[in-house]
Tab-separated table of C-alpha atoms in Angstrom:
chain	number	residue	atom	x	y	z
Q	1	MET	CA	116.952	120.076	65.397
Q	2	ARG	CA	113.291	118.759	65.816
Q	3	THR	CA	110.929	119.507	68.639
Q	4	LEU	CA	108.114	117.276	69.668
Q	5	PRO	CA	105.501	118.391	72.141
Q	6	VAL	CA	104.770	115.785	74.936
Q	7	GLY	CA	101.721	115.914	77.055
Q	8	ASP	CA	100.558	119.045	78.691
Q	9	ASP	CA	103.812	120.917	79.178
Q	10	ALA	CA	106.787	118.967	77.989
Q	11	LEU	CA	108.967	119.322	74.976
Q	12	LEU	CA	111.277	116.571	73.534
Q	13	VAL	CA	113.987	118.073	71.461
Q	14	GLU	CA	115.678	115.629	69.090
Q	15	VAL	CA	119.073	116.132	67.486
Q	16	ALA	CA	121.151	114.162	65.158
Q	17	CYS	CA	123.655	112.467	67.480
Q	18	GLY	CA	124.823	111.957	71.010
Q	19	GLU	CA	127.301	114.702	70.870
Q	20	GLU	CA	124.768	117.048	69.808
Q	21	ALA	CA	122.441	116.002	72.608
Q	22	GLN	CA	125.257	116.693	75.123
Q	23	ALA	CA	125.950	120.072	73.562
Q	24	LEU	CA	122.157	121.020	73.617
Q	25	HIS	CA	122.022	119.807	77.382
Q	26	ALA	CA	124.813	122.070	78.326
Q	27	GLU	CA	123.108	125.001	76.395
Q	28	LEU	CA	119.885	124.480	78.165
Q	29	LEU	CA	121.505	124.212	81.524
Q	30	ARG	CA	123.097	127.490	80.852
Q	31	CYS	CA	119.830	129.060	79.794
Q	32	ARG	CA	118.378	127.888	83.052
Q	33	GLU	CA	121.147	129.249	85.148
Q	34	GLU	CA	120.734	132.614	83.441
Q	35	GLY	CA	117.021	132.615	84.243
Q	36	ALA	CA	115.839	132.491	80.672
Q	37	LEU	CA	114.437	128.837	80.898
Q	38	THR	CA	111.742	128.001	83.486
Q	39	VAL	CA	111.478	124.218	83.610
Q	40	ARG	CA	111.073	121.408	86.270
Q	41	GLU	CA	113.210	118.790	84.610
Q	42	ILE	CA	115.869	118.814	81.936
Q	43	VAL	CA	116.575	115.188	80.935
Q	44	PRO	CA	119.305	114.446	78.474
Q	45	ALA	CA	119.281	111.030	76.730
Q	46	ALA	CA	120.902	109.387	73.847
Q	47	ARG	CA	119.735	111.678	70.978
Q	48	THR	CA	117.170	113.921	72.649
Q	49	VAL	CA	116.815	116.359	75.677
Q	50	LEU	CA	113.432	116.342	77.326
Q	51	LEU	CA	112.100	119.579	78.929
Q	52	ASP	CA	109.437	118.733	81.448
Q	53	GLY	CA	107.229	121.227	83.223
Q	54	LEU	CA	108.250	123.825	80.701
Q	55	ALA	CA	106.774	127.326	80.939
Q	56	ASP	CA	106.031	128.878	77.467
Q	57	ARG	CA	106.390	125.684	75.377
Q	58	ALA	CA	105.320	127.254	72.039
Q	59	ARG	CA	108.049	129.809	72.399
Q	60	TRP	CA	110.732	127.306	73.168
Q	61	ALA	CA	109.628	125.027	70.416
Q	62	ALA	CA	109.869	127.772	67.758
Q	63	GLU	CA	113.195	129.098	69.160
Q	64	LEU	CA	114.987	125.766	69.494
Q	65	ALA	CA	113.872	124.703	65.895
Q	66	THR	CA	116.223	127.431	64.630
Q	67	ARG	CA	118.779	127.715	67.353
Q	68	ASP	CA	122.447	127.206	66.672
Q	69	VAL	CA	124.063	125.228	69.484
Q	70	PRO	CA	127.813	125.421	69.954
Q	71	ALA	CA	129.125	122.028	68.680
Q	72	ALA	CA	131.036	121.113	71.663
Q	73	ALA	CA	129.999	121.472	75.288
Q	74	PRO	CA	131.830	124.758	75.922
Q	75	ARG	CA	132.513	124.281	79.711
Q	76	ALA	CA	135.273	122.302	80.970
Q	77	ARG	CA	133.533	119.739	83.190
Q	78	GLU	CA	135.019	118.118	86.123
Q	79	LEU	CA	137.006	114.993	85.718
Q	80	VAL	CA	136.206	111.999	87.881
Q	81	GLU	CA	138.735	109.099	88.139
Q	82	LEU	CA	137.409	105.679	89.002
Q	83	PRO	CA	139.712	102.956	90.213
Q	84	VAL	CA	138.855	99.725	88.420
Q	85	ARG	CA	140.029	96.091	88.674
Q	86	TYR	CA	139.632	94.594	85.205
Q	87	ASP	CA	138.345	91.268	86.567
Q	88	GLY	CA	134.868	90.979	85.079
Q	89	PRO	CA	133.377	87.580	83.974
Q	90	ASP	CA	132.740	88.782	80.382
Q	91	LEU	CA	136.336	90.079	79.636
Q	92	ALA	CA	137.002	87.169	77.395
Q	93	GLU	CA	133.704	87.701	75.410
Q	94	VAL	CA	134.409	91.337	74.987
Q	95	ALA	CA	137.988	90.570	73.950
Q	96	ALA	CA	136.527	88.216	71.295
Q	97	HIS	CA	134.203	90.843	69.958
Q	98	TRP	CA	137.107	93.335	69.784
Q	99	GLN	CA	139.233	90.721	68.216
Q	100	VAL	CA	142.205	91.544	70.670
Q	101	PRO	CA	143.869	89.776	73.596
Q	102	GLU	CA	142.053	90.047	76.945
Q	103	ARG	CA	144.516	92.478	78.451
Q	104	GLU	CA	143.983	94.845	75.644
Q	105	VAL	CA	140.338	95.439	76.779
Q	106	ALA	CA	141.584	96.965	80.073
Q	107	ARG	CA	144.143	99.116	78.272
Q	108	VAL	CA	141.698	100.513	75.688
Q	109	HIS	CA	139.030	101.057	78.228
Q	110	ALA	CA	141.389	102.791	80.705
Q	111	ASP	CA	142.945	104.881	77.909
Q	112	THR	CA	139.545	106.307	76.838
Q	113	GLU	CA	138.180	109.637	78.203
Q	114	PHE	CA	134.429	109.121	78.798
Q	115	THR	CA	131.698	111.502	79.171
Q	116	VAL	CA	128.457	110.927	81.020
Q	117	ALA	CA	125.855	111.311	78.236
Q	118	PHE	CA	122.799	110.807	80.439
Q	119	CYS	CA	121.525	108.766	83.286
Q	120	GLY	CA	118.622	106.391	83.762
Q	121	PHE	CA	117.759	102.709	84.678
Q	122	ALA	CA	118.638	103.446	88.417
Q	123	PRO	CA	119.675	106.554	90.442
Q	124	GLY	CA	123.269	107.305	89.636
Q	125	PHE	CA	123.538	104.927	86.673
Q	126	GLY	CA	125.379	106.977	83.918
Q	127	TYR	CA	125.477	106.072	80.333
Q	128	LEU	CA	129.211	106.836	79.458
Q	129	THR	CA	130.177	107.489	75.820
Q	130	GLY	CA	133.687	107.703	74.395
Q	131	LEU	CA	134.640	104.242	73.103
Q	132	PRO	CA	135.262	104.073	69.393
Q	133	ALA	CA	132.644	102.429	67.249
Q	134	ARG	CA	134.747	99.273	66.735
Q	135	CYS	CA	134.529	98.601	70.522
Q	136	HIS	CA	130.822	98.639	70.678
Q	137	VAL	CA	129.416	95.312	72.003
Q	138	PRO	CA	125.966	93.880	72.104
Q	139	ARG	CA	124.159	93.165	75.400
Q	140	ARG	CA	124.298	89.595	76.658
Q	141	THR	CA	121.634	87.392	75.093
Q	142	THR	CA	120.566	86.289	78.604
Q	143	PRO	CA	120.519	89.078	81.327
Q	144	ARG	CA	122.038	88.163	84.620
Q	145	THR	CA	119.521	88.104	87.462
Q	146	ALA	CA	121.967	89.865	89.633
Q	147	VAL	CA	124.888	92.067	88.838
Q	148	PRO	CA	126.845	93.223	91.905
Q	149	ALA	CA	127.177	96.971	92.837
Q	150	GLY	CA	130.254	98.509	91.351
Q	151	ALA	CA	130.393	96.355	88.259
Q	152	VAL	CA	131.971	98.106	85.289
Q	153	ALA	CA	129.895	97.129	82.148
Q	154	LEU	CA	129.656	97.553	78.455
Q	155	ALA	CA	126.747	97.505	76.021
Q	156	GLY	CA	126.238	99.154	72.613
Q	157	PRO	CA	128.135	102.437	72.492
Q	158	TYR	CA	128.015	102.787	76.337
Q	159	THR	CA	129.984	101.957	79.492
Q	160	GLY	CA	128.266	102.001	82.787
Q	161	VAL	CA	128.859	101.145	86.479
Q	162	TYR	CA	126.059	99.616	88.434
Q	163	PRO	CA	125.417	101.785	91.508
Q	164	ARG	CA	123.658	98.894	93.417
Q	165	SER	CA	123.033	95.180	92.843
Q	166	SER	CA	120.324	94.653	90.120
Q	167	PRO	CA	119.466	92.488	87.230
Q	168	GLY	CA	121.448	93.495	84.150
Q	169	GLY	CA	122.290	92.482	80.576
Q	170	TRP	CA	125.558	94.342	80.072
Q	171	GLN	CA	128.929	92.778	79.550
Q	172	LEU	CA	130.949	92.873	82.806
Q	173	ILE	CA	134.535	93.812	82.531
Q	174	GLY	CA	135.617	95.070	85.949
Q	175	THR	CA	134.824	96.090	89.468
Q	176	THR	CA	135.142	99.575	91.258
Q	177	ASP	CA	134.708	100.322	94.925
Q	178	ALA	CA	133.740	103.881	94.133
Q	179	VAL	CA	130.378	104.979	95.695
Q	180	LEU	CA	128.309	105.893	92.680
Q	181	TRP	CA	125.284	107.092	94.491
Q	182	ASP	CA	124.796	108.379	97.979
Q	183	PRO	CA	121.650	110.429	98.778
Q	184	ASP	CA	123.353	111.868	101.710
Q	185	ARG	CA	126.224	113.246	99.627
Q	186	VAL	CA	125.923	116.446	97.529
Q	187	PRO	CA	125.841	115.689	94.674
Q	188	ALA	CA	124.250	112.242	95.199
Q	189	ALA	CA	125.258	110.981	91.807
Q	190	LEU	CA	129.094	110.757	91.233
Q	191	LEU	CA	128.320	110.631	87.466
Q	192	ALA	CA	126.000	113.333	86.582
Q	193	PRO	CA	125.360	114.081	82.843
Q	194	GLY	CA	128.311	116.029	81.501
Q	195	THR	CA	131.006	114.663	83.928
Q	196	ARG	CA	134.201	113.413	82.337
Q	197	VAL	CA	135.272	110.120	83.544
Q	198	ARG	CA	138.466	108.024	83.427
Q	199	PHE	CA	138.967	104.497	84.758
Q	200	VAL	CA	142.348	103.900	86.371
Q	201	PRO	CA	143.545	100.312	86.572
Q	202	VAL	CA	144.298	99.092	90.047
Q	203	GLU	CA	145.566	95.616	91.278
Q	204	GLY	CA	144.226	93.757	94.155
Q	205	PRO	CA	141.427	91.576	95.317
E	1	MET	CA	105.415	115.125	122.265
E	2	SER	CA	108.426	112.732	122.854
E	3	ASP	CA	106.403	109.518	122.163
E	4	ARG	CA	104.821	110.622	118.994
E	5	ALA	CA	105.088	107.364	116.944
E	6	LEU	CA	102.905	104.823	115.163
E	7	LEU	CA	103.222	101.167	115.606
E	8	VAL	CA	102.381	99.118	112.547
E	9	VAL	CA	100.224	96.290	113.677
E	10	ARG	CA	99.220	95.049	110.224
E	11	ALA	CA	100.969	96.500	107.320
E	12	GLY	CA	98.539	95.264	104.663
E	13	ALA	CA	99.289	94.189	101.127
E	14	LEU	CA	101.349	97.223	100.253
E	15	THR	CA	101.536	100.274	102.453
E	16	THR	CA	104.077	103.031	101.817
E	17	VAL	CA	104.962	106.404	103.124
E	18	GLN	CA	104.342	108.923	100.454
E	19	ASP	CA	104.401	112.765	99.947
E	20	ARG	CA	104.525	114.857	96.815
E	21	GLY	CA	107.678	113.098	95.709
E	22	ARG	CA	111.031	114.239	94.604
E	23	PRO	CA	110.871	116.157	91.302
E	24	GLY	CA	114.017	117.805	89.882
E	25	TYR	CA	116.226	114.799	89.701
E	26	ALA	CA	115.197	112.978	86.748
E	27	HIS	CA	118.506	113.599	84.983
E	28	LEU	CA	120.150	111.549	87.690
E	29	GLY	CA	117.793	108.596	87.066
E	30	VAL	CA	115.532	109.480	90.121
E	31	PRO	CA	111.800	109.034	89.625
E	32	ARG	CA	109.488	111.725	90.919
E	33	SER	CA	107.527	109.136	93.058
E	34	GLY	CA	104.937	110.492	95.564
E	35	VAL	CA	101.269	109.793	96.018
E	36	LEU	CA	99.420	108.162	93.149
E	37	ASP	CA	96.266	110.042	93.980
E	38	PRO	CA	97.362	113.606	94.912
E	39	PRO	CA	93.879	115.157	95.470
E	40	ALA	CA	92.997	112.401	98.000
E	41	ALA	CA	96.223	112.834	99.869
E	42	ALA	CA	95.871	116.657	100.028
E	43	LEU	CA	92.386	116.357	101.359
E	44	VAL	CA	93.252	113.942	104.321
E	45	ASN	CA	96.213	116.177	105.185
E	46	ARG	CA	93.940	119.201	105.245
E	47	LEU	CA	91.430	117.351	107.373
E	48	VAL	CA	94.093	116.835	110.132
E	49	GLY	CA	95.648	120.294	109.668
E	50	ASN	CA	98.774	119.276	107.940
E	51	PRO	CA	100.457	121.226	105.199
E	52	PRO	CA	99.930	119.667	101.785
E	53	ASP	CA	103.455	118.353	101.526
E	54	ALA	CA	103.230	116.370	104.904
E	55	ALA	CA	103.901	112.586	104.481
E	56	VAL	CA	100.907	110.331	104.587
E	57	LEU	CA	100.463	106.504	104.258
E	58	GLU	CA	99.200	105.082	101.008
E	59	THR	CA	97.519	101.727	101.384
E	60	THR	CA	96.646	99.173	98.607
E	61	LEU	CA	93.357	97.247	98.600
E	62	ASP	CA	93.353	95.804	102.107
E	63	GLY	CA	94.100	98.810	104.354
E	64	CYS	CA	96.372	98.507	107.478
E	65	VAL	CA	96.014	98.530	111.297
E	66	LEU	CA	98.065	101.061	113.347
E	67	ARG	CA	98.391	101.857	117.036
E	68	PRO	CA	99.655	105.360	117.921
E	69	ARG	CA	101.739	105.816	121.156
E	70	ALA	CA	100.362	109.247	121.571
E	71	THR	CA	96.866	110.573	121.113
E	72	VAL	CA	96.649	111.622	117.498
E	73	THR	CA	94.097	112.938	114.980
E	74	VAL	CA	93.884	110.931	111.819
E	75	ALA	CA	91.825	111.153	108.640
E	76	VAL	CA	91.480	108.147	106.152
E	77	GLY	CA	90.442	109.038	102.477
E	78	GLY	CA	91.079	107.856	99.005
E	79	ALA	CA	89.494	104.548	98.315
E	80	PRO	CA	86.293	104.228	100.550
E	81	CYS	CA	86.712	101.751	103.258
E	82	PRO	CA	85.476	101.000	106.891
E	83	VAL	CA	87.442	102.600	109.666
E	84	SER	CA	87.403	101.802	113.254
E	85	VAL	CA	89.047	103.136	116.488
E	86	GLY	CA	89.227	100.773	119.517
E	87	GLY	CA	86.970	98.304	117.686
E	88	ARG	CA	84.207	101.115	117.300
E	89	PRO	CA	83.213	102.324	113.786
E	90	ALA	CA	84.682	105.785	113.100
E	91	ALA	CA	84.219	108.231	110.319
E	92	TRP	CA	85.824	107.936	106.881
E	93	GLY	CA	86.861	111.160	105.190
E	94	ALA	CA	86.838	113.230	108.387
E	95	PRO	CA	89.183	113.980	111.264
E	96	VAL	CA	89.036	111.293	113.973
E	97	VAL	CA	90.772	111.268	117.314
E	98	VAL	CA	92.804	108.026	118.100
E	99	PRO	CA	93.662	107.852	121.865
E	100	ALA	CA	97.253	106.749	122.796
E	101	GLY	CA	97.376	102.971	122.534
E	102	ALA	CA	94.018	102.557	120.855
E	103	LEU	CA	93.813	100.375	117.588
E	104	LEU	CA	93.126	102.221	114.342
E	105	GLU	CA	91.789	99.754	111.786
E	106	VAL	CA	91.732	100.887	108.101
E	107	GLY	CA	89.632	98.217	106.410
E	108	ALA	CA	89.654	96.747	102.909
E	109	ALA	CA	88.609	99.139	100.125
E	110	THR	CA	84.929	98.804	99.177
E	111	ALA	CA	85.688	100.572	95.905
E	112	GLY	CA	88.975	101.770	94.292
E	113	VAL	CA	92.598	100.733	95.198
E	114	ARG	CA	94.471	103.197	97.163
E	115	GLY	CA	93.721	104.586	100.641
E	116	TYR	CA	95.318	107.462	102.336
E	117	VAL	CA	95.894	107.845	106.113
E	118	ALA	CA	97.073	111.284	107.310
E	119	VAL	CA	98.119	111.750	111.007
E	120	ASP	CA	98.502	115.228	112.515
E	121	GLY	CA	102.209	116.200	112.286
E	122	GLY	CA	102.706	113.780	109.273
E	123	ILE	CA	104.884	110.727	109.102
E	124	ALA	CA	108.436	111.969	110.004
E	125	VAL	CA	110.800	109.462	108.524
E	126	GLU	CA	114.129	110.904	107.200
E	127	PRO	CA	113.687	112.588	103.862
E	128	VAL	CA	115.885	111.518	100.945
E	129	LEU	CA	116.609	114.240	98.398
E	130	GLY	CA	113.879	116.389	100.040
E	131	SER	CA	111.182	113.787	99.992
E	132	ARG	CA	109.816	110.980	102.413
E	133	ALA	CA	108.334	109.187	99.536
E	134	THR	CA	108.880	105.477	98.967
E	135	ASP	CA	110.137	104.913	95.356
E	136	LEU	CA	109.596	101.218	94.536
E	137	LEU	CA	111.403	101.313	91.288
E	138	SER	CA	114.680	102.600	92.583
E	139	GLY	CA	114.446	101.794	96.302
E	140	LEU	CA	114.773	105.370	97.531
E	141	GLY	CA	112.966	106.503	100.596
E	142	PRO	CA	111.574	104.316	103.433
E	143	ALA	CA	110.926	100.581	102.886
E	144	PRO	CA	107.266	99.677	102.540
E	145	LEU	CA	105.556	99.120	105.842
E	146	ALA	CA	106.050	95.849	107.671
E	147	ASP	CA	104.289	94.320	110.728
E	148	GLY	CA	105.838	95.459	113.916
E	149	MET	CA	107.597	98.532	112.474
E	150	THR	CA	107.452	101.926	114.314
E	151	LEU	CA	107.065	105.127	112.404
E	152	PRO	CA	107.991	108.517	113.865
E	153	LEU	CA	105.377	111.337	113.747
E	154	GLY	CA	106.019	115.087	113.429
E	155	VAL	CA	104.595	117.885	115.440
E	156	PRO	CA	101.001	118.997	114.590
E	157	ALA	CA	101.010	122.177	112.695
E	158	GLY	CA	97.437	123.384	113.236
E	159	PRO	CA	93.998	122.425	114.363
E	160	PRO	CA	92.079	119.756	112.309
E	161	ALA	CA	89.736	121.147	109.673
E	162	ARG	CA	86.161	121.813	110.815
E	163	VAL	CA	84.080	120.065	108.264
E	164	ASP	CA	80.612	118.610	108.099
E	165	GLY	CA	81.203	116.482	104.995
E	166	VAL	CA	83.651	116.223	102.334
E	167	PRO	CA	83.145	115.259	98.706
E	168	GLN	CA	83.263	111.558	98.353
E	169	PRO	CA	84.996	110.446	95.214
E	170	CYS	CA	83.532	107.464	93.564
E	171	PRO	CA	86.236	105.287	91.997
E	172	PRO	CA	85.418	104.693	88.387
E	173	ALA	CA	83.556	101.680	87.051
E	174	GLU	CA	85.199	102.591	83.721
E	175	LEU	CA	88.498	104.449	83.594
E	176	VAL	CA	88.460	107.222	80.917
E	177	LEU	CA	91.911	108.599	80.130
E	178	ARG	CA	92.207	111.626	77.793
E	179	VAL	CA	95.296	111.403	75.689
E	180	THR	CA	97.291	113.788	73.485
E	181	PRO	CA	99.397	112.145	70.708
E	182	GLY	CA	102.959	111.360	70.456
E	183	PRO	CA	105.907	111.958	70.920
E	184	ARG	CA	106.454	108.585	69.053
E	185	GLU	CA	103.024	108.128	67.437
E	186	ASP	CA	104.822	107.871	64.067
E	187	TRP	CA	106.376	104.566	65.339
E	188	PHE	CA	102.886	102.889	65.088
E	189	THR	CA	100.722	102.204	62.033
E	190	ALA	CA	97.613	104.255	61.565
E	191	ARG	CA	95.643	101.260	62.549
E	192	ALA	CA	97.361	100.995	65.871
E	193	VAL	CA	96.888	104.667	66.596
E	194	ARG	CA	93.102	104.158	65.821
E	195	ASP	CA	93.011	100.913	67.962
E	196	LEU	CA	94.390	102.773	70.990
E	197	THR	CA	91.498	105.214	70.925
E	198	THR	CA	88.565	102.952	69.773
E	199	ARG	CA	89.189	99.410	71.082
E	200	ALA	CA	88.399	98.128	74.617
E	201	TYR	CA	91.265	97.820	77.066
E	202	ARG	CA	91.056	96.577	80.662
E	203	VAL	CA	93.239	97.386	83.688
E	204	SER	CA	95.748	94.517	84.152
E	205	ALA	CA	96.497	92.907	87.479
E	206	ALA	CA	100.151	93.557	86.765
E	207	SER	CA	99.513	97.270	87.338
E	208	ASN	CA	101.674	98.929	90.088
E	209	ARG	CA	103.042	102.254	91.256
E	210	ILE	CA	105.322	102.267	88.146
E	211	GLY	CA	102.601	101.784	85.641
E	212	LEU	CA	99.054	101.019	84.920
E	213	ARG	CA	99.301	97.972	82.593
E	214	THR	CA	96.547	97.192	80.182
E	215	GLU	CA	95.041	94.178	78.435
E	216	GLY	CA	93.625	94.486	74.999
E	217	PRO	CA	94.594	94.632	71.345
E	218	SER	CA	98.298	94.587	70.662
E	219	LEU	CA	99.408	97.782	68.994
E	220	GLU	CA	101.210	97.244	65.749
E	221	ARG	CA	104.617	99.093	65.065
E	222	ALA	CA	105.015	100.811	61.714
E	223	ARG	CA	108.837	100.486	62.163
E	224	THR	CA	111.085	98.072	63.838
E	225	GLY	CA	114.389	98.531	65.477
E	226	GLU	CA	115.248	100.176	68.801
E	227	LEU	CA	114.446	103.546	69.811
E	228	PRO	CA	117.374	105.270	71.469
E	229	SER	CA	116.644	105.806	75.191
E	230	GLU	CA	114.750	109.150	75.962
E	231	GLY	CA	113.339	111.053	78.682
E	232	LEU	CA	109.853	110.095	79.850
E	233	VAL	CA	106.966	112.026	81.459
E	234	LEU	CA	104.333	111.096	84.012
E	235	GLY	CA	101.239	109.742	82.052
E	236	ALA	CA	103.324	108.646	79.117
E	237	VAL	CA	101.679	105.712	77.263
E	238	GLN	CA	104.677	103.568	76.417
E	239	VAL	CA	104.220	100.354	74.387
E	240	PRO	CA	106.704	97.575	75.020
E	241	PRO	CA	107.349	94.748	72.515
E	242	ASP	CA	104.128	92.892	73.545
E	243	GLY	CA	102.080	95.832	72.049
E	244	ARG	CA	99.982	96.525	75.160
E	245	PRO	CA	100.094	100.035	76.344
E	246	VAL	CA	101.465	100.913	79.871
E	247	VAL	CA	100.555	104.335	81.415
E	248	PHE	CA	103.510	105.431	83.510
E	249	LEU	CA	102.568	106.481	87.056
E	250	ALA	CA	104.619	108.178	89.828
E	251	ASP	CA	107.517	105.538	90.138
E	252	HIS	CA	108.075	105.562	86.387
E	253	PRO	CA	111.543	105.301	84.980
E	254	THR	CA	113.117	108.595	83.930
E	255	THR	CA	114.343	107.449	80.616
E	256	GLY	CA	113.237	104.494	78.462
E	257	GLY	CA	113.678	102.787	75.001
E	258	TYR	CA	110.185	101.918	74.007
E	259	PRO	CA	108.121	104.309	72.002
E	260	VAL	CA	105.475	106.538	73.611
E	261	ILE	CA	102.371	106.619	71.427
E	262	ALA	CA	100.451	109.046	73.559
E	263	VAL	CA	100.407	110.998	76.881
E	264	VAL	CA	97.609	110.845	79.431
E	265	ARG	CA	96.370	114.338	80.778
E	266	ALA	CA	97.728	114.727	84.259
E	267	ALA	CA	94.344	115.512	85.618
E	268	ASP	CA	93.114	112.025	84.723
E	269	LEU	CA	95.869	110.088	86.496
E	270	PRO	CA	94.401	110.092	90.050
E	271	ALA	CA	91.602	108.074	88.688
E	272	ALA	CA	94.105	105.584	87.197
E	273	ALA	CA	95.487	105.166	90.743
E	274	GLN	CA	92.065	103.945	91.881
E	275	ALA	CA	91.232	101.678	88.835
E	276	LEU	CA	90.813	98.068	89.947
E	277	PRO	CA	92.250	95.292	87.794
E	278	GLY	CA	89.611	94.168	85.131
E	279	ILE	CA	87.844	97.475	84.716
E	280	PRO	CA	87.481	98.809	81.265
E	281	VAL	CA	89.970	101.543	80.150
E	282	ARG	CA	89.136	104.008	77.244
E	283	PHE	CA	91.779	106.240	75.786
E	284	VAL	CA	89.965	109.415	74.467
E	285	PRO	CA	91.933	111.547	72.036
E	286	VAL	CA	91.905	115.220	72.892
E	287	ARG	CA	93.839	118.187	71.337
E	288	ARG	CA	96.922	119.468	72.908
E	289	ARG	CA	96.356	122.639	74.935
């Protein structure tokens, strides 16, 4: 684990892989709940966790450099099931990358248990990990100027669902009617970091 | 109190409702947002007797024109500009009474970029995640002002401040930003790190509430490839593929995949909010505290 000071009062903690970042995130949330960690933001990402507005940065930098974090996130997190129609315009392209028939894309995707590794890009946009390495696909060479809200998409090691219409370069494989982001709801984001996710295939328009 | 509202007669180039933002949600992809020049906003709030977290209007370059339905006390600050009430010149940087139905004209900035208009009681639009700030990156909070719109006002909290004069900030002719290194300084060549703090940059016209973009020498990467997405702080100096540094301001994304070569001291960011396109920018290296 490597710690990098950022600006006046932030610390970027870098680990070896995404699983370690998720475990460290869970550990840091626990420290905050216990009152041991005073911090404004805890932002998990692909291979780092950012502590922003951190009291006592020097102590945490020293402590985290030597800390043993339990390998797996020790808490059972809630499971969210998202109904999805596998009707995306890039199904054929993804099937070609995976070298499988088109219907296999839906089967593999729906059989996978995902975890929200981190959020970003837009409020409520989660980066979901879980697909095996052979199913990782590149971004589209030309991003779409408008991806509809609810589009279920793939890029690199991640799956994501667009919370609202926006430009985007991910490969679209399906559509969900689930409300990913609602500021009037608690929590506002359906897919917060650490949440487990399954996609449930549904038929229909 | 029933008709405490503001009619927007002329919205201006970009006028938004802002307060101190919505920190604490970065892990959900929510920018902190909020006023770009917090000291200026805090001052106008104080001048009209508002608490520091009351929502104000943030104007961009050409001000705005408002007509309150009830008699209100306002204060205009931030970028210096002419102010008039009912066609007569009024004070800038001081509490001013605007009678019900009178026109409050906030003119074009004579220096700087962002003006602040506080009204006693504050702008009382519905908060989103505890804040009334307009977040232009993610579309949270109220939409930017449009001509003909009506904004609700809150109940005045206290009497306006009794002041003879307030310090008049002078928006910079040159923007000096103190920077600490990293966290991804090692993604750049030694020459690029030297270039950032020794060569001349200028504020780009493409700057906005998300970032202060710059024009100047392109910073050379020491390594190619993609940086995995990571958390970003306010003031991060991110270098996109074109090599020109961008200083992240209030509506910055919460995670990003381009390397951050340095971070601007928080105390220097209000000046960045007032820097006009074209003015020189100097990044001055300082040691971490």
